XYZ file of C-alpha atoms in Angstrom:
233
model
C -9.808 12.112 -13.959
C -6.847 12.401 -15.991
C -7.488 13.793 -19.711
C -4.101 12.912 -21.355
C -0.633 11.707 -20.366
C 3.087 12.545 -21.532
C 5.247 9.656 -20.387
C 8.752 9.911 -19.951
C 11.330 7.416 -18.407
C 13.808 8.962 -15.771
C 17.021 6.396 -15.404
C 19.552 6.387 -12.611
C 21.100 4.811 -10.131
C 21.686 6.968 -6.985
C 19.851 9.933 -5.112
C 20.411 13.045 -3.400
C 19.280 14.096 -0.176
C 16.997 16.913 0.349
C 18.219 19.443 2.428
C 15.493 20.101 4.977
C 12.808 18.109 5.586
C 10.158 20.817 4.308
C 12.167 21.465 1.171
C 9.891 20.141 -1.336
C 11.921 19.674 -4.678
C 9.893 20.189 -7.887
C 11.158 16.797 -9.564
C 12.743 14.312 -7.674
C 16.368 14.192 -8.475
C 17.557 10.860 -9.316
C 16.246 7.283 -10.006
C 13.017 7.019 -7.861
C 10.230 7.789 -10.331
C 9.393 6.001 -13.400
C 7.058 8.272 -15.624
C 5.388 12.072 -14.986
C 1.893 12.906 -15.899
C 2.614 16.656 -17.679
C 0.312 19.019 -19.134
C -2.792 17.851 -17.846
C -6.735 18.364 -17.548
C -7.948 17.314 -14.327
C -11.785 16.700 -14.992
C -14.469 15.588 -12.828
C -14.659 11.336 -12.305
C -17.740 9.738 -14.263
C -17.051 6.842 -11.319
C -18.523 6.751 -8.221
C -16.112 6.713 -5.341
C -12.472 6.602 -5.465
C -8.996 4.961 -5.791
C -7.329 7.207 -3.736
C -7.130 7.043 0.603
C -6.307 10.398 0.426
C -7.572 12.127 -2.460
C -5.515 15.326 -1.900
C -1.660 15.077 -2.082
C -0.606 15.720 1.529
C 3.349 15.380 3.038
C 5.386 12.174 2.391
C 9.115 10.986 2.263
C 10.926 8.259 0.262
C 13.504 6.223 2.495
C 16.193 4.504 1.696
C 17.941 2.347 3.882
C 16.336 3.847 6.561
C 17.082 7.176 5.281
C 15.088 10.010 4.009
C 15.841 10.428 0.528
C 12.773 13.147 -1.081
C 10.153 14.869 0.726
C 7.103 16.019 -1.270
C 3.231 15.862 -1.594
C 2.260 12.923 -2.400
C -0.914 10.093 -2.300
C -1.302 6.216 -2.687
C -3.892 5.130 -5.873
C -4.939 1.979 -4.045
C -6.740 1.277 -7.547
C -3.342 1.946 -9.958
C -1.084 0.439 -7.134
C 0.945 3.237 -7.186
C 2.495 6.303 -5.313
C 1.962 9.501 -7.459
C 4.075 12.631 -6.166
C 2.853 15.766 -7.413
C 5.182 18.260 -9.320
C 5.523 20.990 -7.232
C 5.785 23.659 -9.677
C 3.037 22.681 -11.902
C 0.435 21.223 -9.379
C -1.379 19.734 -11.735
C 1.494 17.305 -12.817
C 2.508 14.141 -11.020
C 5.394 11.315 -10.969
C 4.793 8.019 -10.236
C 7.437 6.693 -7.862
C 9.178 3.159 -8.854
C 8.155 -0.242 -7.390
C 11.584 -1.303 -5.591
C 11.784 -3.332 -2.515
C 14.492 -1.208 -1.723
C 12.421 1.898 -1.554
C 9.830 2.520 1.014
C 7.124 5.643 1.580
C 5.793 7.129 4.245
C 2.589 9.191 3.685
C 0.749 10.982 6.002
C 2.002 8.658 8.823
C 1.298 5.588 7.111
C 4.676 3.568 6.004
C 4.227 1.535 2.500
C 6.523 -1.129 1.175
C 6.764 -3.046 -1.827
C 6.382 -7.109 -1.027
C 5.970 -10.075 -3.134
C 2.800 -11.972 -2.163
C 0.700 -14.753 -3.819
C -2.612 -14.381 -5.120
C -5.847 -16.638 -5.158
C -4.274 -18.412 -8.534
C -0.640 -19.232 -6.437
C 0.791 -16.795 -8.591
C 3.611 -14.559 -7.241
C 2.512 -10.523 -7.518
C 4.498 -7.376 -6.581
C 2.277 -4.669 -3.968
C 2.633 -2.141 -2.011
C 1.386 -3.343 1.433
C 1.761 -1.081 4.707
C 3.256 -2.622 7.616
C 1.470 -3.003 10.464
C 4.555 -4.400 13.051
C 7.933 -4.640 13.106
C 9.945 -7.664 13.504
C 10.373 -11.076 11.491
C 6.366 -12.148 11.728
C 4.491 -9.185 10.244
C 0.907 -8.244 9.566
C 0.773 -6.320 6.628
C -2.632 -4.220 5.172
C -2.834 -4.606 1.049
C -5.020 -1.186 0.500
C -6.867 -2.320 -2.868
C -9.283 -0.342 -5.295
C -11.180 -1.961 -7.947
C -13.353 -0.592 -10.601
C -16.717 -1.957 -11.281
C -17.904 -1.402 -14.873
C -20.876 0.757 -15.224
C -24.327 -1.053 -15.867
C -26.768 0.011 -18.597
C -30.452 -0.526 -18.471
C -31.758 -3.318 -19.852
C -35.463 -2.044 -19.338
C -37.532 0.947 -18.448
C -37.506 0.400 -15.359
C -33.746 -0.418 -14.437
C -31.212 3.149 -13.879
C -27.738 3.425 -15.518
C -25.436 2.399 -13.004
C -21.680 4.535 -13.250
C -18.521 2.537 -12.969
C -17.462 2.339 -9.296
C -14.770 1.596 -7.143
C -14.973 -0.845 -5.022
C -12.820 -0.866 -1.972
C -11.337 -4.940 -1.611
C -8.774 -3.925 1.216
C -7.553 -7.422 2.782
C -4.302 -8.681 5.467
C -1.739 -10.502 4.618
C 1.222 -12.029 6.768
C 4.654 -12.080 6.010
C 6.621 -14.996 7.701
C 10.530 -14.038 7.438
C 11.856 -15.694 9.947
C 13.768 -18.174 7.695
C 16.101 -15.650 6.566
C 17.559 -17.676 3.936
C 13.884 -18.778 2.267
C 12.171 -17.225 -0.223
C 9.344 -15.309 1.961
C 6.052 -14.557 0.143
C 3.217 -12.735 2.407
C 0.227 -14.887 1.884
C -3.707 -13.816 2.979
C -4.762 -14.399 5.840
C -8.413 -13.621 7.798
C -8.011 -11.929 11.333
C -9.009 -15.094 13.421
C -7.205 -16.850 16.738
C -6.740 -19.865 14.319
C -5.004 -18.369 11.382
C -2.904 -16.072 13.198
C -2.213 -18.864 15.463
C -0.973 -21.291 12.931
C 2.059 -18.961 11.926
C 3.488 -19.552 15.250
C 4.528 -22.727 14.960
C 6.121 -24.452 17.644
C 5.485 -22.052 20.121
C 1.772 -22.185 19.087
C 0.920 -23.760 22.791
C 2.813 -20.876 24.500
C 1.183 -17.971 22.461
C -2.568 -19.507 22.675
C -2.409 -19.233 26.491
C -0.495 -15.531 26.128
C -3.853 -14.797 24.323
C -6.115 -16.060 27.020
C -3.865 -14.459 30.186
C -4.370 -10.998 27.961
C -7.706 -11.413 26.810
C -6.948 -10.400 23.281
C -9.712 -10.660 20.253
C -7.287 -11.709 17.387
C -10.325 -10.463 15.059
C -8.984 -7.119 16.056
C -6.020 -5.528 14.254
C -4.771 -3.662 17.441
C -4.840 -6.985 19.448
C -3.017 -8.773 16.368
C -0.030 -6.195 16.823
C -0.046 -6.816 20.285
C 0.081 -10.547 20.005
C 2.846 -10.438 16.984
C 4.858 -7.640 19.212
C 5.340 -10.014 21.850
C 5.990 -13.303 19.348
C 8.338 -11.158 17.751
C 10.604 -10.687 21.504
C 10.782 -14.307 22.221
């Protein structure tokens, strides 16, 4: 997709506010991005599929502490883990917005946040999840991309298989409410037993809130509902 890069490193420590929310700048102004993409050749994908949930750069806003910081264009690469915004005066350049807890997207509606999180080898990793809830028990949705290898023949009769990405999308919860622990959000499968178990001593009291509301906790809507209502006790 992308022919050839020009990297550059952008340094600071503060930003400045936009001045209208529709006031796209053509570089973000301080400390929020980490390289730009200049100069390039957008060519067709040899892979099948793609990394992107929305290929086209549509309208997005960096907060910080709760405030908007930059508006832009912008998109996720679910496959790169990263938020590109595109250069407004170039269009075909983009700047890759720095991984910082502190800073937090919201594209298109959807609201993405950098968390810590362990992976199948108990290692800690850095993502961007989005957040699903609010409140100190939170389900959070790790959009993932991989890239399968292509696949040559190996006889006459096989085809040449492209490299294609794979969507691996999974949920994750995120138990802070021991403030003063070190909170990693951990997989988790969307069934009554797993969510249940994060509830702890109130377990007994949220299993029958379940069954008096009929929820399917295999359902992300009915999770929310169920960790709305943990979340108020």
């Amino acid at each position: 997709m992308i022919k050839k890069f020009t990297v550059f490193t952008i340094a600071a420590l503060a930003f400045n506010s936009v001045n209208a929310q529709n006031a796209y700048s053509p570089v973000p102004e301080e400390g929020i991005v980490n390289f730009v993409t200049s100069n390039t050749e957008i060519e067709p994908s040899k892979a099948k599929g793609t990394p992107y949930l929305n290929e086209d750069f549509v309208h997005g806003e960096v907060i910080v502490d709760d405030k908007v910081k930059e508006v832009g264009k912008m998109r996720y690469n679910a496959y790169r883990n990263e938020v590109e915004i595109l250069d407004n005066i170039s269009k075909d350049s983009y700047y890759s917005l720095l991984k910082r807890a502190y800073i937090k997207v919201e594209i298109d509606g959807k609201n993405y946040s950098i968390y810590t999180y362990v992976d199948s080898n108990e290692s800690i990793k850095t993502s961007y999840f989005t957040d699903l809830n609010k409140g100190a028990l939170k389900l959070l949705f790790k959009p993932e991309a991989l890239l399968k290898q292509a696949r040559s023949p190996s006889t006459s009769y096989e085809k040449y298989v492209p490299p294609t990405y794979v969507w691996n999308s999974s949920y994750y919860m995120l138990d802070e409410t021991n403030a003063n622990a070190e909170n990693h959000a951990v997989k988790v499968r969307l069934t009554k037993k797993s969510i249940l178990d994060f509830t702890g001593a109130q377990k007994e009291e949220m299993k029958l809130y379940v069954k008096e509301n009929k929820l399917n906790l295999r359902q992300e809507a009915d999770v929310i509902i169920f960790l709305n209502y943990y979340n108020s006790l």
